[in-house]
PDB file of C-alpha atoms in Angstrom:
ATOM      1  CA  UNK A   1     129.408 -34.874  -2.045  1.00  0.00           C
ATOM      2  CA  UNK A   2     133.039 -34.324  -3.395  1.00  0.00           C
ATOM      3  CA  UNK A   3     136.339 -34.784  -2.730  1.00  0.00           C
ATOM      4  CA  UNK A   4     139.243 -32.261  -3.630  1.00  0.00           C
ATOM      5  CA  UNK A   5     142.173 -34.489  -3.805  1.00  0.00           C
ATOM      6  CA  UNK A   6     145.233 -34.655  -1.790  1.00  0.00           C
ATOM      7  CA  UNK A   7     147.752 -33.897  -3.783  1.00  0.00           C
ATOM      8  CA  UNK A   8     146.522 -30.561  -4.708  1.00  0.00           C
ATOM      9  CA  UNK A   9     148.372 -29.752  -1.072  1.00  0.00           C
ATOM     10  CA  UNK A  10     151.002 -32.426  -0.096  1.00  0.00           C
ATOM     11  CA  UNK A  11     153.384 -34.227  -1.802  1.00  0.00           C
ATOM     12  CA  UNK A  12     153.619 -37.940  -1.857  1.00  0.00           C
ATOM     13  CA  UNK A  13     155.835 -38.278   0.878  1.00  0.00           C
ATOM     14  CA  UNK A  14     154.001 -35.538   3.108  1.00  0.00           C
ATOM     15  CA  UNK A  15     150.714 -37.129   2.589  1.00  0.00           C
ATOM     16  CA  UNK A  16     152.502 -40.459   3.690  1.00  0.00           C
ATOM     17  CA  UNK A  17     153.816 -38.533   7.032  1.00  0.00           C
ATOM     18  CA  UNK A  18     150.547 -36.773   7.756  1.00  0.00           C
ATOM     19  CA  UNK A  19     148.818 -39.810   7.298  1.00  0.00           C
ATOM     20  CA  UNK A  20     151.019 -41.481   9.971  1.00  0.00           C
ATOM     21  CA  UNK A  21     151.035 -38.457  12.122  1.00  0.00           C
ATOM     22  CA  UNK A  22     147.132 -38.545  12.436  1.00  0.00           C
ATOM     23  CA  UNK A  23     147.282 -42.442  13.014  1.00  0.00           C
ATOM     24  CA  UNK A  24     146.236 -43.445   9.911  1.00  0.00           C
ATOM     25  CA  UNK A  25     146.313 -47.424   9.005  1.00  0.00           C
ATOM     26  CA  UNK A  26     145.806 -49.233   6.033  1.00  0.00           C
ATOM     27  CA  UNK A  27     142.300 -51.465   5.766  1.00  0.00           C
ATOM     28  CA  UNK A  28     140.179 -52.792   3.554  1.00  0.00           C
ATOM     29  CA  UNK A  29     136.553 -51.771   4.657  1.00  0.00           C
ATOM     30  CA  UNK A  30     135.266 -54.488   1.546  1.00  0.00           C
ATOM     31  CA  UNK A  31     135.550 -57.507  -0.241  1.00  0.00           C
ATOM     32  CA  UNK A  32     136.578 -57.339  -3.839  1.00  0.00           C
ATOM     33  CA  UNK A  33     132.886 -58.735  -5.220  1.00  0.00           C
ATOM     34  CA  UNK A  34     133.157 -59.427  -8.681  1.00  0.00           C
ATOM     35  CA  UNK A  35     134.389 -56.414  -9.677  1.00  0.00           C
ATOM     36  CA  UNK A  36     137.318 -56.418  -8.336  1.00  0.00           C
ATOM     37  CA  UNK A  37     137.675 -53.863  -5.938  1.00  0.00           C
ATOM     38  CA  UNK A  38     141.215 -54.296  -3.957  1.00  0.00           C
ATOM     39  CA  UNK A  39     142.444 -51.134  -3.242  1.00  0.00           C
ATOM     40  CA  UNK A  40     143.745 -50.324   0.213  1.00  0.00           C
ATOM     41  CA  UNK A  41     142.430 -47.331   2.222  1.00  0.00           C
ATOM     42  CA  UNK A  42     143.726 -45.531   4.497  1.00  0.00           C
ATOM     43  CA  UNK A  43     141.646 -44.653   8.405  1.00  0.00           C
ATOM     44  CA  UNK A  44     142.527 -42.697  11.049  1.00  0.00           C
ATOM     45  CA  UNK A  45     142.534 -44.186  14.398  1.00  0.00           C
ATOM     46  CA  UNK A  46     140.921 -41.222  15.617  1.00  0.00           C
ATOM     47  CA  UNK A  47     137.468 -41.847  14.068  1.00  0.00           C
ATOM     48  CA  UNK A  48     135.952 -44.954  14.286  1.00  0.00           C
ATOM     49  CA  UNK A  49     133.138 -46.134  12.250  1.00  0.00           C
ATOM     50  CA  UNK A  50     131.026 -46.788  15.254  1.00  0.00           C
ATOM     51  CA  UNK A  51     131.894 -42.747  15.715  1.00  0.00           C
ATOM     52  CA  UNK A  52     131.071 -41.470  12.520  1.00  0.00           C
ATOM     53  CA  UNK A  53     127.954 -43.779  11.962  1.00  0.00           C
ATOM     54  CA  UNK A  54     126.586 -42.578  15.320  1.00  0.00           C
ATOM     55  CA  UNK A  55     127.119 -38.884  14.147  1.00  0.00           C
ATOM     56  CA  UNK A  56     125.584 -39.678  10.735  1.00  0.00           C
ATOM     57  CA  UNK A  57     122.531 -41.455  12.689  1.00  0.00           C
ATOM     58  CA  UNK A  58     122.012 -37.788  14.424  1.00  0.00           C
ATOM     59  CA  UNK A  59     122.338 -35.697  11.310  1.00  0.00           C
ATOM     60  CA  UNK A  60     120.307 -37.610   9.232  1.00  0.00           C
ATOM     61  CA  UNK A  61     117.192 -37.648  12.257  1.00  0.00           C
ATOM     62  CA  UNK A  62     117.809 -34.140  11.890  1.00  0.00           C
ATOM     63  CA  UNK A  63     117.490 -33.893   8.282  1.00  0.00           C
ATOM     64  CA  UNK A  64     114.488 -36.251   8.350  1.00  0.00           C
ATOM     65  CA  UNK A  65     112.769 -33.956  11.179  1.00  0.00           C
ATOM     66  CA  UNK A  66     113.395 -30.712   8.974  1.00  0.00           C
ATOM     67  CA  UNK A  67     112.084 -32.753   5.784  1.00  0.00           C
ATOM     68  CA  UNK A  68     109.372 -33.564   8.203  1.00  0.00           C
ATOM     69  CA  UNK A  69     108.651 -30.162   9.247  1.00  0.00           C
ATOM     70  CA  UNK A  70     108.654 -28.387   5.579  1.00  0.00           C
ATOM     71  CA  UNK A  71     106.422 -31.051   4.139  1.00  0.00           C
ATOM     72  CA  UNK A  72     108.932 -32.747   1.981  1.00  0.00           C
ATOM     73  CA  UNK A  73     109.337 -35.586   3.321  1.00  0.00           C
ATOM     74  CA  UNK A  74     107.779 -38.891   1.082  1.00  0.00           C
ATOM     75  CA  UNK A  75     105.189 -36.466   0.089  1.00  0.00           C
ATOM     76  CA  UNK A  76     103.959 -39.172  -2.556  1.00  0.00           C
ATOM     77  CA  UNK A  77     103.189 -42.488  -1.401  1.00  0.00           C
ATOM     78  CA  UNK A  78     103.855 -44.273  -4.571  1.00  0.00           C
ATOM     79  CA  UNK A  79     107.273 -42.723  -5.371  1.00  0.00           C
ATOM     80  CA  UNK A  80     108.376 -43.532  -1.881  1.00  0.00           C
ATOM     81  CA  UNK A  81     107.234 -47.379  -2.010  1.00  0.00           C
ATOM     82  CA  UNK A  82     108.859 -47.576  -5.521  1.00  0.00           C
ATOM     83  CA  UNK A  83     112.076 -46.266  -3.899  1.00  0.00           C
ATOM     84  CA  UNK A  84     111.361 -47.970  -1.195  1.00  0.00           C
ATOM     85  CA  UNK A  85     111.551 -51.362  -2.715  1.00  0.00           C
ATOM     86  CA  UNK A  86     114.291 -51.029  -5.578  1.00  0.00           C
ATOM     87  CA  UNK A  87     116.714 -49.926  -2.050  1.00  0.00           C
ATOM     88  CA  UNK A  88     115.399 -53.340  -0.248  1.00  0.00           C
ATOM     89  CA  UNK A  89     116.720 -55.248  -3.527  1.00  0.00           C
ATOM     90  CA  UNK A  90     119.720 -53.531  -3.665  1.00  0.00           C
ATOM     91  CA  UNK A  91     120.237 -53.910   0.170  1.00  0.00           C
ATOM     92  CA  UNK A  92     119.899 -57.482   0.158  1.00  0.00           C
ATOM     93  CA  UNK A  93     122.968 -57.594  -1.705  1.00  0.00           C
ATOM     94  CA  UNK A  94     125.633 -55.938   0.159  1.00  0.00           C
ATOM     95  CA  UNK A  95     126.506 -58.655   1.969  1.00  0.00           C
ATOM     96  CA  UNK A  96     128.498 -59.489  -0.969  1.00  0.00           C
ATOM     97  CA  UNK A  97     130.771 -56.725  -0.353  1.00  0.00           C
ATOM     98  CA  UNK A  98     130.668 -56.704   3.945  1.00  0.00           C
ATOM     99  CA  UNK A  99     128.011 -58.752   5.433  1.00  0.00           C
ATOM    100  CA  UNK A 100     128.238 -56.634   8.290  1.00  0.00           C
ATOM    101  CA  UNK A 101     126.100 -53.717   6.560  1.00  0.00           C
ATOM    102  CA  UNK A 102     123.212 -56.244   6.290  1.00  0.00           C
ATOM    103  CA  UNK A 103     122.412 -55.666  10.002  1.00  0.00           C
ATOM    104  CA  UNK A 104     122.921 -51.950   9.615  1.00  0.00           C
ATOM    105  CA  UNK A 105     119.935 -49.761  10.600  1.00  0.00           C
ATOM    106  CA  UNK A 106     118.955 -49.315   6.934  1.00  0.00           C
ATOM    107  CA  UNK A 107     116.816 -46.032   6.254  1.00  0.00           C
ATOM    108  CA  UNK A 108     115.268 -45.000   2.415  1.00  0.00           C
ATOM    109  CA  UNK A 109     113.443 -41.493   2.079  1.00  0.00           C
ATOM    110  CA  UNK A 110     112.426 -39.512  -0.637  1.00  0.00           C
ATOM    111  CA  UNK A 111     112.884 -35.872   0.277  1.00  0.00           C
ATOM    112  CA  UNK A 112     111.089 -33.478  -2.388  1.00  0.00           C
ATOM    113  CA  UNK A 113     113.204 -31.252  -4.362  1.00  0.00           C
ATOM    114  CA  UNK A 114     114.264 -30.258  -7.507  1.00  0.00           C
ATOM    115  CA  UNK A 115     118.131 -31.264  -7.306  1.00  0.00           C
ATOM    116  CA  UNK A 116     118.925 -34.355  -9.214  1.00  0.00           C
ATOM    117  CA  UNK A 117     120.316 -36.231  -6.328  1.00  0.00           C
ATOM    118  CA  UNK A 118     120.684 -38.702  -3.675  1.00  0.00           C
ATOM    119  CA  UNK A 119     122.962 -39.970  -1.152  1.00  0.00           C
ATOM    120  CA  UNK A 120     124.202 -42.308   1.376  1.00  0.00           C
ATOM    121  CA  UNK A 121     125.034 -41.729   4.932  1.00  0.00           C
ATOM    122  CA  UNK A 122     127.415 -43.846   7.018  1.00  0.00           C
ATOM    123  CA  UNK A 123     125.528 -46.977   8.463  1.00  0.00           C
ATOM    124  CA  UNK A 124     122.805 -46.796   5.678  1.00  0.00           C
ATOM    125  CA  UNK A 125     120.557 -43.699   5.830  1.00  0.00           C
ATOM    126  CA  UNK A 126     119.538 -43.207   2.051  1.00  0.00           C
ATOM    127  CA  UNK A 127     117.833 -40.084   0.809  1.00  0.00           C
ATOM    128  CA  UNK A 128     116.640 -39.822  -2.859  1.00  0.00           C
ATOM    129  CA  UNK A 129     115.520 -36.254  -4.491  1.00  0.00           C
ATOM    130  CA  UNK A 130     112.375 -35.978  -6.446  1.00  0.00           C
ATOM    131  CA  UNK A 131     113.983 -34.413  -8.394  1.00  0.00           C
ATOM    132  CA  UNK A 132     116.252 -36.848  -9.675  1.00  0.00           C
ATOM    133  CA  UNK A 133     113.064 -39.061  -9.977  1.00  0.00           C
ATOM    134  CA  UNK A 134     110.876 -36.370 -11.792  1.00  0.00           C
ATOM    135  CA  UNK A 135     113.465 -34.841 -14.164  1.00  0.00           C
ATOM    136  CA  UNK A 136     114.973 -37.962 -15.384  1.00  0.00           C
ATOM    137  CA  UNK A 137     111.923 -39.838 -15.797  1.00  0.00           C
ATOM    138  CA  UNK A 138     114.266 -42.701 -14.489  1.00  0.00           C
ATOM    139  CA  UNK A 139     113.720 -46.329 -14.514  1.00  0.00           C
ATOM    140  CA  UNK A 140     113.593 -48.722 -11.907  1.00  0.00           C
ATOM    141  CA  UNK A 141     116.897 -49.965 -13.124  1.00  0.00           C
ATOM    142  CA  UNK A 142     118.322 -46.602 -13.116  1.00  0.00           C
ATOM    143  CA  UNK A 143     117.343 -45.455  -9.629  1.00  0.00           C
ATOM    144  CA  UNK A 144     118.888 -48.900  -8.805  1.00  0.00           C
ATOM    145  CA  UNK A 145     122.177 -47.974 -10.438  1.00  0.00           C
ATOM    146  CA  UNK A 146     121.739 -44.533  -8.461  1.00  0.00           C
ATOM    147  CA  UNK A 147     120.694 -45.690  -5.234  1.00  0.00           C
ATOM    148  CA  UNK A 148     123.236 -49.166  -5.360  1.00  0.00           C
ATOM    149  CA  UNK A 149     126.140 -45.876  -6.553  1.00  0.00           C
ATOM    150  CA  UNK A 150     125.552 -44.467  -3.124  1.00  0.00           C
ATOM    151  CA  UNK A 151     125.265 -47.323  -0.848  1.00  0.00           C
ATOM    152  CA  UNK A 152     128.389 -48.088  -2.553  1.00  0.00           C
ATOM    153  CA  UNK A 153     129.826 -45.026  -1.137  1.00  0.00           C
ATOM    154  CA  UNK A 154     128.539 -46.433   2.760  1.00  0.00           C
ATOM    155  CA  UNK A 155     130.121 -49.529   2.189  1.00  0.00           C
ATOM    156  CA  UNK A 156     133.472 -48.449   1.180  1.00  0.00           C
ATOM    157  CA  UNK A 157     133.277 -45.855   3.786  1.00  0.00           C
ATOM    158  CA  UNK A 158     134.582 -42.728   1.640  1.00  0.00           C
ATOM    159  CA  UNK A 159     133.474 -40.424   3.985  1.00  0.00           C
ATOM    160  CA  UNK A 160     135.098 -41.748   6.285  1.00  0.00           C
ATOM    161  CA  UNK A 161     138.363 -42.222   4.427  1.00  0.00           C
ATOM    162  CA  UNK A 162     137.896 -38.871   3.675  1.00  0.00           C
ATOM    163  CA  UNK A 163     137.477 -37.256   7.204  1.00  0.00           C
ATOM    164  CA  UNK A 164     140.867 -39.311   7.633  1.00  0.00           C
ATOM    165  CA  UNK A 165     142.401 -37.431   4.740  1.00  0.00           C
ATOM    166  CA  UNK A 166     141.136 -33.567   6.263  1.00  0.00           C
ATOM    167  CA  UNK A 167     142.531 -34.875   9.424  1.00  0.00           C
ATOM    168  CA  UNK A 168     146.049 -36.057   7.928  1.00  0.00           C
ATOM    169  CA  UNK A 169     145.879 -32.635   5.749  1.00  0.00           C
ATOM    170  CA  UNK A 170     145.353 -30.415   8.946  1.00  0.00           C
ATOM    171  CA  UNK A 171     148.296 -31.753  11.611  1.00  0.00           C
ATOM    172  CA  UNK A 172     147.853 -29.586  14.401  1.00  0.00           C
ATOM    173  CA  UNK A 173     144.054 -28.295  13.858  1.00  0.00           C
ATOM    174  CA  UNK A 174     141.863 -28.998  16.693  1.00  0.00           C
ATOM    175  CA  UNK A 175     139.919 -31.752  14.734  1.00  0.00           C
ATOM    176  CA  UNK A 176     143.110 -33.563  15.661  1.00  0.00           C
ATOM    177  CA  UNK A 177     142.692 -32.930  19.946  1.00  0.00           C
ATOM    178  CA  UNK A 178     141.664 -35.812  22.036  1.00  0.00           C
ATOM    179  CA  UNK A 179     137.898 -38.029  20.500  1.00  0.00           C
ATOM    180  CA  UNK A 180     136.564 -37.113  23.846  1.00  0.00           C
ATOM    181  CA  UNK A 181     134.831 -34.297  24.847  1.00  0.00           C
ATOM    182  CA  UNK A 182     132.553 -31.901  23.247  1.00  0.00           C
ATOM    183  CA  UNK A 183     134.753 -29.891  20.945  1.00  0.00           C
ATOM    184  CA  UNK A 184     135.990 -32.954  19.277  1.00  0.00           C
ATOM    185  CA  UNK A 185     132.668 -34.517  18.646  1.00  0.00           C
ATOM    186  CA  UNK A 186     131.372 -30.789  17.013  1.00  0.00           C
ATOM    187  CA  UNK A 187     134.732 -31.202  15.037  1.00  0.00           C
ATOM    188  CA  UNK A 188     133.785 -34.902  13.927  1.00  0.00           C
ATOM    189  CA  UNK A 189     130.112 -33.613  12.887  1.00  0.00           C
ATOM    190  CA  UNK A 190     131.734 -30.788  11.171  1.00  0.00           C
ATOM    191  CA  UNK A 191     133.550 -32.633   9.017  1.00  0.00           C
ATOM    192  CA  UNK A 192     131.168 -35.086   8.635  1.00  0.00           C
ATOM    193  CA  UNK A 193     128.912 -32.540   6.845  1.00  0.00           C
ATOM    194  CA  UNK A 194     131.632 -31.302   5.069  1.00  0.00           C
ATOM    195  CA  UNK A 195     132.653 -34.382   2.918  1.00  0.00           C
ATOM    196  CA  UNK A 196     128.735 -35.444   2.180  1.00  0.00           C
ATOM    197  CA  UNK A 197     127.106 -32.291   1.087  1.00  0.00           C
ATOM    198  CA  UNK A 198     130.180 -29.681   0.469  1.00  0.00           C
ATOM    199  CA  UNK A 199     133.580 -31.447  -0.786  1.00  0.00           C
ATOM    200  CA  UNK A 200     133.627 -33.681  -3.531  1.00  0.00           C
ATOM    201  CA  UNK A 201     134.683 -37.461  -3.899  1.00  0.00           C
ATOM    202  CA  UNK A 202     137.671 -37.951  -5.613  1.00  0.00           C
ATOM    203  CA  UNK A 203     137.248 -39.682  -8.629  1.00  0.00           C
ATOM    204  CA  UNK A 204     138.926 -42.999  -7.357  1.00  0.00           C
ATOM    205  CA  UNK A 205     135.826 -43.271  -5.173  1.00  0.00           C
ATOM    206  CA  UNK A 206     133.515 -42.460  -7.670  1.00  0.00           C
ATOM    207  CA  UNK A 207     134.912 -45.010 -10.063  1.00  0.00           C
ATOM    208  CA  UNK A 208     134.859 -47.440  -6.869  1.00  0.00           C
ATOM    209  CA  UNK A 209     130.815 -46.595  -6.553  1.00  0.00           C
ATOM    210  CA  UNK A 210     129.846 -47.107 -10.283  1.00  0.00           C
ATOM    211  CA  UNK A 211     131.324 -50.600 -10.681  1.00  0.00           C
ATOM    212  CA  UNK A 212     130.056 -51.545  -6.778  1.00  0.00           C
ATOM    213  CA  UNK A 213     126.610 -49.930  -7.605  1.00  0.00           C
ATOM    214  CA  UNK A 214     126.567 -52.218 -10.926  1.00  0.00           C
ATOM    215  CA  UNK A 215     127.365 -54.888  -9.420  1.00  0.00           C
ATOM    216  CA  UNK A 216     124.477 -54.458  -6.560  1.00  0.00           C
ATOM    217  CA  UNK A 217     122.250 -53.525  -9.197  1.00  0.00           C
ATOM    218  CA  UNK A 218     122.927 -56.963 -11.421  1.00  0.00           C
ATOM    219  CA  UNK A 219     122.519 -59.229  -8.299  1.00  0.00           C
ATOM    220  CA  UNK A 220     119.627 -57.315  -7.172  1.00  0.00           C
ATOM    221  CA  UNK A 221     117.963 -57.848 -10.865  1.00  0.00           C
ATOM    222  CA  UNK A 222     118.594 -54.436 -12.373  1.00  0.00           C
ATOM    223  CA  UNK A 223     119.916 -54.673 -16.117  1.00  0.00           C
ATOM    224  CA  UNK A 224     123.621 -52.972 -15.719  1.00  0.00           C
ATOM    225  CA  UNK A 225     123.500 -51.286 -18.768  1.00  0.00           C
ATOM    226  CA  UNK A 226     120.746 -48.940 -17.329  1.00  0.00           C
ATOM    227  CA  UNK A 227     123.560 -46.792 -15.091  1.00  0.00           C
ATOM    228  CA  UNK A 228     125.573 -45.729 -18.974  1.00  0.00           C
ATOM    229  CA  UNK A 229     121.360 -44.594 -19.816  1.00  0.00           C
ATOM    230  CA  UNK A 230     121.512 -42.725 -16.091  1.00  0.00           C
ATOM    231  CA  UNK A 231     124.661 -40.831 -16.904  1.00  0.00           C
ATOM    232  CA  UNK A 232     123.656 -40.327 -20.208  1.00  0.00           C
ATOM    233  CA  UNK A 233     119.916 -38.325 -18.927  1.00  0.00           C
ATOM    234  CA  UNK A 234     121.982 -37.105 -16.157  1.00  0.00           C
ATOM    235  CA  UNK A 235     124.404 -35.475 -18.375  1.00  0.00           C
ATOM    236  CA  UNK A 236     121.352 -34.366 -21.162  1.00  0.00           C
ATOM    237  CA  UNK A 237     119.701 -33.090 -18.126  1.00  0.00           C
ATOM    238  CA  UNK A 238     122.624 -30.058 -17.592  1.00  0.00           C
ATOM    239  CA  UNK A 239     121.687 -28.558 -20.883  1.00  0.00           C
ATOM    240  CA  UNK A 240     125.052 -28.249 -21.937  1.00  0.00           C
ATOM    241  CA  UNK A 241     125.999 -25.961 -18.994  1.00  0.00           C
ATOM    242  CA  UNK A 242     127.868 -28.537 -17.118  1.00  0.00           C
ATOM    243  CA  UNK A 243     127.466 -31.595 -15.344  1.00  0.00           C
ATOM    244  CA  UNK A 244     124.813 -31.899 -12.715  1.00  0.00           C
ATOM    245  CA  UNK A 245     126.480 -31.851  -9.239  1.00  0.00           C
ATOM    246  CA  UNK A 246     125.999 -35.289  -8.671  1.00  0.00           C
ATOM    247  CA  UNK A 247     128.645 -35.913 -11.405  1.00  0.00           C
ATOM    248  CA  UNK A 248     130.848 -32.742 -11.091  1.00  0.00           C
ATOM    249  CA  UNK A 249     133.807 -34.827 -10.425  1.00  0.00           C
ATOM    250  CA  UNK A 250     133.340 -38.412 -12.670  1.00  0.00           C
ATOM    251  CA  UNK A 251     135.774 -38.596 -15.219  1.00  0.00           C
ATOM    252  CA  UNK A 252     134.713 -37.443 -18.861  1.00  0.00           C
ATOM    253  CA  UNK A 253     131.573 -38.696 -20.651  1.00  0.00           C
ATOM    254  CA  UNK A 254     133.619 -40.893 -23.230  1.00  0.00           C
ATOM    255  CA  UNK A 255     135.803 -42.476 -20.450  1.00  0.00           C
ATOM    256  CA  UNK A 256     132.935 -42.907 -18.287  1.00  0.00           C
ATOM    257  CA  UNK A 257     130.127 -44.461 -20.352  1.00  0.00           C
ATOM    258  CA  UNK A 258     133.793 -46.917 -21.676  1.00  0.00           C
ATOM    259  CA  UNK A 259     133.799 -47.724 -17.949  1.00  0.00           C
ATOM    260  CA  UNK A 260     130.096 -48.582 -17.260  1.00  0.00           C
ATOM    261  CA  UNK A 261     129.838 -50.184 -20.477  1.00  0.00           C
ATOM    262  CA  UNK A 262     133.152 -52.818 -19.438  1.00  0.00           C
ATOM    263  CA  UNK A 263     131.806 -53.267 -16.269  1.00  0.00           C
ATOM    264  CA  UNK A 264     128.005 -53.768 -17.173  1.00  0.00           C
ATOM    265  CA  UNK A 265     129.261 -56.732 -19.954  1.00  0.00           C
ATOM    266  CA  UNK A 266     131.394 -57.994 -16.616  1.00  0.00           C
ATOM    267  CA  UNK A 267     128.065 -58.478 -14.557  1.00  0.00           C
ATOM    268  CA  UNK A 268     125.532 -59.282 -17.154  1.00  0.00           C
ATOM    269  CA  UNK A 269     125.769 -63.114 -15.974  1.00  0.00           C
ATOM    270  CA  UNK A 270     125.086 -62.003 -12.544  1.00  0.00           C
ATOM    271  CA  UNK A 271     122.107 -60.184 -13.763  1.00  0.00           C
ATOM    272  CA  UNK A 272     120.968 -63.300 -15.853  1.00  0.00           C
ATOM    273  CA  UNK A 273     121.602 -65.559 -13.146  1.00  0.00           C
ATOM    274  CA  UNK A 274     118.968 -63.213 -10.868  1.00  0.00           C
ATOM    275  CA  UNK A 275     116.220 -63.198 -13.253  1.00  0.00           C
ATOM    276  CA  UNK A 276     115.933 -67.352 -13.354  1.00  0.00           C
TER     277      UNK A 276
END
């Protein structure tokens, strides 16, 4: 679920011409919430969020079916109503950010595997890993700074943003032909899998999760500091051979835990004002 960035293959000014060639305008998908997020993003006109949120929909039935189908899918009843219920807190919340997404078809399932992960699909279709449950031994206020990272990600529409970015990048692919038709939907679903399980976010959308998914977390009744504890099992948990892949692209340890630590002082009123 990373990004590579941009800049690795375009300059400045390219990026600013491929982004206009592929139709690319400027919105902001959010409000700021008290963290402040402002920054403008960039969407091609070429893929809607009604588009991508259907094709996310599909995969993620898919996913479900084959979760379904292996016999990991909420395999323990507990887990899943734990998860269950710390996503329903943190869901109640987003309005803060977009109230749009609270009428979203919200999903939460716990698929079983060892991978210390979860994610977000467009439109709201959570998964969490076992894994990430198991290994961490994780808190209810640490799966909430996990799952309120992620639905971060939904809100903000990075995948989005970043099919817009491929698109820009590849002028003249056929991910660029008309939104019609069967080709270009197989294109959209392409890349659609591509930026949630096989690129990685850039960092600026990382950063843009951790203070959105403290923020959730704090209104939702999670103490903030638990997400610097999160990264700091998350990072124990790699054994000193790297970063799990869920954090293969945050910035370093120090600057990170700085970060969370800022931003968790920020919303500690938020979180006080919750618990009354």
């Amino acid at each position: 679920m990373k990004f590579v960035a941009m800049r690795r293959f375009l300059s400045v000014g390219a990026v600013t011409l491929a982004l206009t060639l592929a139709g690319c305008a400027a919105v902001q998908t959010t409000g700021s919430g008290a963290v402040g997020i402002q920054r403008q993003q960039y969407m091609s006109s070429l893929v809607s969020e009604q588009q991508l949120q259907q094709e996310a929909a599909s995969q993620y039935s898919a996913l479900i079916s084959q979760a379904r189908a292996q016999g990991a899918l909420d395999v323990n009843a507990a887990q899943t109503r734990r998860v269950q219920a710390i996503a329903r807190r943190l869901i109640a919340q987003v309005g803060v950010f977009r109230p749009d997404a609270t009428q979203w078809n919200w999903q939460v399932h716990v698929l079983k595997s060892n991978e210390i992960n979860a994610w977000c699909m467009p439109g709201g279709k959570i998964a969490v890993y076992t894994g990430l449950i198991d290994k961490l031994k994780a808190t209810d206020a640490e799966l909430a700074a996990v799952i309120g990272h992620e639905i971060a990600h939904a809100l903000r529409e990075h995948a989005r943003e970043q099919v817009s970015q491929q698109m820009a990048a590849n002028i003249g692919l056929s991910v660029l032909a008309a939104v019609t038709g069967s080709q270009a939907s197989a294109d959209l679903g392409g890349a659609l899998t591509n930026v949630m399980f096989t690129l990685p976010n850039s960092r600026t959308h990382e950063i843009e999760a951790d203070r959105m998914g403290v923020e959730l977390a704090a209104r939702a009744g999670y103490d903030p500091y638990a997400a610097v504890t999160l990264w700091q099992k998350m990072s124990a948990a790699s054994g000193g051979a790297g970063q799990p892949e869920f954090l293969s692209t945050h910035p370093s340890a120090d600057t990170r835990i700085a970060d969370l630590q800022n931003i968790a002082a920020q919303m500690m009123p938020l979180y006080q004002q919750s618990r009354r």
